[in-house]
Tab-separated table of C-alpha atoms and ligand atoms in Angstrom:
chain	number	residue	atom	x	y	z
M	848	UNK	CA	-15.979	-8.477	-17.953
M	849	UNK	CA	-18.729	-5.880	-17.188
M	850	UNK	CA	-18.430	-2.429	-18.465
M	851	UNK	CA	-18.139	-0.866	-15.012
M	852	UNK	CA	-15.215	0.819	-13.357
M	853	UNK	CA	-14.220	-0.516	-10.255
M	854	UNK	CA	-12.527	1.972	-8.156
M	855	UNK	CA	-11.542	0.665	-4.402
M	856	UNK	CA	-11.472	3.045	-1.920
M	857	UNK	CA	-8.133	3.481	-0.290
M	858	UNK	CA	-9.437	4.854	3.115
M	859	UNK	CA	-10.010	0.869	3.725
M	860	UNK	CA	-6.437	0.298	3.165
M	861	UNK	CA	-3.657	-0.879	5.854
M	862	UNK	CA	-1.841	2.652	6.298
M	863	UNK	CA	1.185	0.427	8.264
M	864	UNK	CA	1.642	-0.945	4.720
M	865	UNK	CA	-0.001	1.311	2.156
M	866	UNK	CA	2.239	0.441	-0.481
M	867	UNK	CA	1.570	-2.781	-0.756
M	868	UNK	CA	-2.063	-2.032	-1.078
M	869	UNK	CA	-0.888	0.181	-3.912
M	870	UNK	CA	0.422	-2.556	-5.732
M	871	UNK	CA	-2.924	-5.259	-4.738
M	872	UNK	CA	-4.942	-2.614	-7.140
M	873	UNK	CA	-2.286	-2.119	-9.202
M	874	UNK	CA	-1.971	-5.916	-10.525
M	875	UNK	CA	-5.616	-6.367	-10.432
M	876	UNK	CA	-8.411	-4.850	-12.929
M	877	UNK	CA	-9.592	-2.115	-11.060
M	878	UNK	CA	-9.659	0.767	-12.887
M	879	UNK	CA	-8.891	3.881	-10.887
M	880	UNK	CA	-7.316	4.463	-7.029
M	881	UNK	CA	-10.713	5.798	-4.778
M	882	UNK	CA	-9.001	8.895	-2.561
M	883	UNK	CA	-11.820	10.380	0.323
M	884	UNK	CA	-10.112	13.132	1.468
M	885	UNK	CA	-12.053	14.347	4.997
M	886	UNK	CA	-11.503	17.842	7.146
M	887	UNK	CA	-13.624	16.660	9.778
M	888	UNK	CA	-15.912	19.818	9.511
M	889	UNK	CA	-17.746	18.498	6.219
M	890	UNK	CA	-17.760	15.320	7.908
M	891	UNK	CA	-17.615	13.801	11.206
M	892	UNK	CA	-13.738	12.175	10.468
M	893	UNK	CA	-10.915	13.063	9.405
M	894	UNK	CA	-9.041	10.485	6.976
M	895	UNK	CA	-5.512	11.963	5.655
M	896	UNK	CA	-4.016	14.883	3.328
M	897	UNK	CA	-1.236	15.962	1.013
M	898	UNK	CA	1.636	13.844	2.081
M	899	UNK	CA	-0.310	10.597	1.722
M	900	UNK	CA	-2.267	11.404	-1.923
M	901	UNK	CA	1.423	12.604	-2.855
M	902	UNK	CA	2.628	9.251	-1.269
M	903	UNK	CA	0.197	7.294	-3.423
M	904	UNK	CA	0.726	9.420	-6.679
M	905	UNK	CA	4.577	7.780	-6.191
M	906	UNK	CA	3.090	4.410	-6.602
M	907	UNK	CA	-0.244	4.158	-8.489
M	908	UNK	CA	-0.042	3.042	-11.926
M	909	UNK	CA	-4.349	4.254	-12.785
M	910	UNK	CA	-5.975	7.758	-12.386
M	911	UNK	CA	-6.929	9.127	-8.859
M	912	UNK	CA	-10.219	9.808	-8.504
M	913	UNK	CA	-10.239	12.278	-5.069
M	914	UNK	CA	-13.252	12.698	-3.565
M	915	UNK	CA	-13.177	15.900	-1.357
M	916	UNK	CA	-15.418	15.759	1.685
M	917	UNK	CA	-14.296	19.404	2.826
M	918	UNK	CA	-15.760	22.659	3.422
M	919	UNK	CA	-14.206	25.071	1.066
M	920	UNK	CA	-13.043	22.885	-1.871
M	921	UNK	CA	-12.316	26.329	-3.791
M	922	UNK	CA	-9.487	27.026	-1.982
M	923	UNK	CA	-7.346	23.575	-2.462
M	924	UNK	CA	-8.480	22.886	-6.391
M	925	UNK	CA	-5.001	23.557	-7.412
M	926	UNK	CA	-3.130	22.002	-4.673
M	927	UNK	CA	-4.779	18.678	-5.665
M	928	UNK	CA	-4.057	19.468	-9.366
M	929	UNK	CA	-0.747	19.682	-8.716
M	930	UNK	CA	-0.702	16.620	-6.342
M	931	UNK	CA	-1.652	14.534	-9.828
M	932	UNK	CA	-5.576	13.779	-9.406
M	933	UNK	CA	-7.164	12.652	-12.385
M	934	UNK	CA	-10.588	13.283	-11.359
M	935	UNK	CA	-11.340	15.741	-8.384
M	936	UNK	CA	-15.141	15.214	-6.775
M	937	UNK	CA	-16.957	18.054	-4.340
M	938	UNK	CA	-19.796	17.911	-2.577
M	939	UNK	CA	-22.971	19.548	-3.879
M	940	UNK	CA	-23.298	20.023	-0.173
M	941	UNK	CA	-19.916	21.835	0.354
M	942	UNK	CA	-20.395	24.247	-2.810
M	943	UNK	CA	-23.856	25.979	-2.721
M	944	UNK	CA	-24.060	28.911	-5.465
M	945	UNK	CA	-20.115	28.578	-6.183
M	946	UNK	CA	-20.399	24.977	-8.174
M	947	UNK	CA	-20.130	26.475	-11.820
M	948	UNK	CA	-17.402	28.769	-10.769
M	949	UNK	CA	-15.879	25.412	-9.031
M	950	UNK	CA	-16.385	23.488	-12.403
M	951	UNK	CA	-14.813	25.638	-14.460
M	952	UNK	CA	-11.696	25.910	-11.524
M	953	UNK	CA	-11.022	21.858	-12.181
M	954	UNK	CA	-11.285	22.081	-15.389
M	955	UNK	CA	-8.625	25.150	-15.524
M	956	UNK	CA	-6.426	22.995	-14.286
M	957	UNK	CA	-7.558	20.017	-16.726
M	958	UNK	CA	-8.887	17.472	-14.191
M	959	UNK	CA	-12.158	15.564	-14.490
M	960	UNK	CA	-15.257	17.080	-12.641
M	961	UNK	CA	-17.566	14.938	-10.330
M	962	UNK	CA	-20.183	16.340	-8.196
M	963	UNK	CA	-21.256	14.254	-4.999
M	964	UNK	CA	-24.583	14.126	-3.402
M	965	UNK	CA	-25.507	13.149	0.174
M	966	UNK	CA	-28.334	10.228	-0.047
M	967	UNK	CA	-30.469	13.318	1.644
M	968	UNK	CA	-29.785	15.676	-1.426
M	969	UNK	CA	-32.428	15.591	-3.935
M	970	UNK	CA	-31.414	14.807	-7.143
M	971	UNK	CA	-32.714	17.937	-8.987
M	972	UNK	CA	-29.759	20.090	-7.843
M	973	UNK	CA	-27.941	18.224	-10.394
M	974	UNK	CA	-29.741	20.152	-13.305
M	975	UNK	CA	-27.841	23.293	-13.704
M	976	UNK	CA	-24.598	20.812	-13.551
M	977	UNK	CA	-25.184	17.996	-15.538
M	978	UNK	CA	-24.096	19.038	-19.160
M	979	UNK	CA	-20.470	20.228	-17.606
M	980	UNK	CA	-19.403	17.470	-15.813
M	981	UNK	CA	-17.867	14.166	-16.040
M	982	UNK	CA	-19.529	12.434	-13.210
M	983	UNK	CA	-22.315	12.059	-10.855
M	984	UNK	CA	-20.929	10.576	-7.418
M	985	UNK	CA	-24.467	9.259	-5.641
M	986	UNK	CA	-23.319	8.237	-1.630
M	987	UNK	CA	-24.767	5.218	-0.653
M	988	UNK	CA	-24.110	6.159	3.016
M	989	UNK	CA	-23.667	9.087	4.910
M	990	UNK	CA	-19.889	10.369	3.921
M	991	UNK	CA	-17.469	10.119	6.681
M	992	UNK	CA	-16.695	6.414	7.242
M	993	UNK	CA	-16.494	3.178	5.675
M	994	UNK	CA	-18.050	0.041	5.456
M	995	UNK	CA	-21.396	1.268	6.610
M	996	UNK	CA	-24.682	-0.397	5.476
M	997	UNK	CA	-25.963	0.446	1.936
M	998	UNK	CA	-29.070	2.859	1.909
M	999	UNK	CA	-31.366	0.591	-0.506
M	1000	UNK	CA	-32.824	4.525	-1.852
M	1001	UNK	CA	-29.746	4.869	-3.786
M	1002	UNK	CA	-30.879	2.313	-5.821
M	1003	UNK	CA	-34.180	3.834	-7.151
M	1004	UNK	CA	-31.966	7.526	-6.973
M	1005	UNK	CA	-28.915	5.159	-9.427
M	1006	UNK	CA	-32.400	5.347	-11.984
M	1007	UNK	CA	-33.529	9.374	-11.247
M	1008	UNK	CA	-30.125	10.726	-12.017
M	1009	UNK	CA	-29.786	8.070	-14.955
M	1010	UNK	CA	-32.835	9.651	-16.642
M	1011	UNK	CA	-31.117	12.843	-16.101
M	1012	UNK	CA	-28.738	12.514	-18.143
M	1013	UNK	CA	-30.390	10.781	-20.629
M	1014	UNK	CA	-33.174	13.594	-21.010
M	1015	UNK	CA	-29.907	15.912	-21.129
M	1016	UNK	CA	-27.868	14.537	-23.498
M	1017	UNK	CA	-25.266	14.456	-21.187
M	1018	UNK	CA	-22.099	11.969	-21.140
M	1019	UNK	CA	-21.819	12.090	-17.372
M	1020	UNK	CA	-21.345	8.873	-15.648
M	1021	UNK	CA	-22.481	7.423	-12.173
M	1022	UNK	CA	-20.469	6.816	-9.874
M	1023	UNK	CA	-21.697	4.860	-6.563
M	1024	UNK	CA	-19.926	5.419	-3.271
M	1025	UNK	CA	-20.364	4.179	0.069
M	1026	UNK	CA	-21.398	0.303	0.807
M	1027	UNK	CA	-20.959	-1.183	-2.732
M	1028	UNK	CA	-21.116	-4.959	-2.701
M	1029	UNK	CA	-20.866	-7.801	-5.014
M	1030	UNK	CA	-24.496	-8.583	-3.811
M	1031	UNK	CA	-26.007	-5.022	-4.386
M	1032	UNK	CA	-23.813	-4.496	-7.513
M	1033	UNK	CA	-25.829	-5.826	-10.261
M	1034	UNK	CA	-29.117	-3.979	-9.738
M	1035	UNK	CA	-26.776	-0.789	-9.480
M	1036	UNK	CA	-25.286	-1.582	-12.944
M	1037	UNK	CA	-28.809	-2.248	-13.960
M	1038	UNK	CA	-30.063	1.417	-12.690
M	1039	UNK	CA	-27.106	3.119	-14.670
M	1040	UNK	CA	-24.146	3.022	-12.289
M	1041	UNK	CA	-20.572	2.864	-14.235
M	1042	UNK	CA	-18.277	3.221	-11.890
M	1043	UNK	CA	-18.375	1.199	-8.388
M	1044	UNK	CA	-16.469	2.441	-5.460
M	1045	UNK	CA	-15.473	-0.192	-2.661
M	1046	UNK	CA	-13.762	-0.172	0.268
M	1047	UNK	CA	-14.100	-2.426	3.203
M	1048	UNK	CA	-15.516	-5.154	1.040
M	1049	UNK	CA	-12.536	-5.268	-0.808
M	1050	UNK	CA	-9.573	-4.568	1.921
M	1051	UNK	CA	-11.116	-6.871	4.770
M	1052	UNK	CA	-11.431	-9.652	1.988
M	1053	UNK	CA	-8.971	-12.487	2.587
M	1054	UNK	CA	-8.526	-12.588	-1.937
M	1055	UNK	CA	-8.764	-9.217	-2.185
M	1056	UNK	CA	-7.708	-9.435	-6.065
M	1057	UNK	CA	-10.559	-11.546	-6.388
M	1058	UNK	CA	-12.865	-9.443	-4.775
M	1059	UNK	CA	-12.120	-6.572	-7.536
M	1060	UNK	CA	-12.128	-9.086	-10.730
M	1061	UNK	CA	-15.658	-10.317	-8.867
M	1062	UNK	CA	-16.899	-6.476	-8.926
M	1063	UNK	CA	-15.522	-6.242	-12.588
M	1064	UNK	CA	-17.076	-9.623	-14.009
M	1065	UNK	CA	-20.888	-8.970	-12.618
Z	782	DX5	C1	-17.407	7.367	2.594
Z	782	DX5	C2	-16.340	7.350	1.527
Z	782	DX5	C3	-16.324	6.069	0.757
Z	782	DX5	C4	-15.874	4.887	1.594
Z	782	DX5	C5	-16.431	3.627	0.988
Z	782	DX5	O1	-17.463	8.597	3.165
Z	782	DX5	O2	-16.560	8.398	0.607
Z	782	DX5	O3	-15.520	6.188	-0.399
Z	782	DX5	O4	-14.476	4.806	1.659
Z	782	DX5	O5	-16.224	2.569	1.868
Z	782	DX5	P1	-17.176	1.306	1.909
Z	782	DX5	O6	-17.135	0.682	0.532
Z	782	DX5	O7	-16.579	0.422	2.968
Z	782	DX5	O8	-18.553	1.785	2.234
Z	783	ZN	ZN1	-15.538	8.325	-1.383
């Protein structure tokens, strides 16, 4: 077993029977429940809200990791506190000159910090940020949808924002979202990636178990 977190991305889920996704994850070795909330201003598509996260809360036995692609995170920090997320996520994109005041919002309420960057964000706006958060979300597509094609930058971007931290000090971890494979997941692990988000190539997998214990073993 690698070191990596595997964290599958629930938007690829069947929503006719989302609880029995809930359990796939929970009886395999993935570590945490991937949430993409979208408002479909932030991004082109809208995926779901409240009632579902509160839905999933009911039945997931790891942390939720939410990954907010919405304008205006500042205004729903608590909401998603009290909904039980574990980690809450916002766009570097989304925040502009109200990220520290964000940060110190989600940790108020004692939730992880992640800030996500669009594969056209350079990675220096991570400075300021990088010795008060947990994680370092790096898309590997455009947010908005899954199972698009992997953008092969991210790879030599996985290495940028792993020097980063290094030259920092900082205990921030990598996170890679958006078309994580078991083919491209090696030389992400290799760049400095810890945690691996996956959606459609673990839901449209026939042994999706498998698929997350392959992701986990690499
Ligand atoms: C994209 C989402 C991703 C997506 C990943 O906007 O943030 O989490 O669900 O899906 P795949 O792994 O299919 O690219
Ligand atoms: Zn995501």
């Amino acid at each position: 077993m690698g070191k990596q977190l595997i964290a599958p991305s629930i938007l690829s889920a069947d929503f006719s029977d989302l609880k029995s996704d809930i359990e796939m994850v929970n009886e395999s070795v993935a570590d945490w429940f991937h949430i993409d909330i979208m408002d479909g201003v932030f991004v082109p598509n809208i995926s779901f809200g409240m009632p579902v996260l509160k839905s999933i809360k009911e039945y997931a036995n790891k942390p939720l990791d939410v990954h907010l692609m919405i304008t205006n995170p500042k205004k729903y920090v608590k909401k998603f506190a009290e909904l039980g997320s574990d980690i809450l996520t916002v766009h570097h994109e989304a925040c502009g000159d109200e990220m520290l005041n964000l940060i110190k919002d989600i940790k108020k309420c004692n939730m992880k910090v992640g800030i996500a960057i669009n594969p056209d964000t350079k990675i220096d706006v991570l400075k300021n940020y990088i010795n008060y958060i947990d994680l370092v979300c790096l898309m590997g597509v455009f947010p908005g949808f899954s199972g698009q094609k992997f953008i092969e930058s991210t790879f030599k971007r996985c290495k940028e924002v792993k020097k980063l931290i290094e030259q920092n000090d900082s205990k921030c971890l990598i996170e890679i979202d958006g078309g994580v494979t078991t083919l491209n997941a090696k030389k992400l692990i290799n760049n400095g990636a810890d945690i691996l988000v996956s959606g459609s190539h673990i839901f449209k997998d026939k042994d999706p178990i498998k698929k997350i214990s392959d992701l986990k073993q690499i």
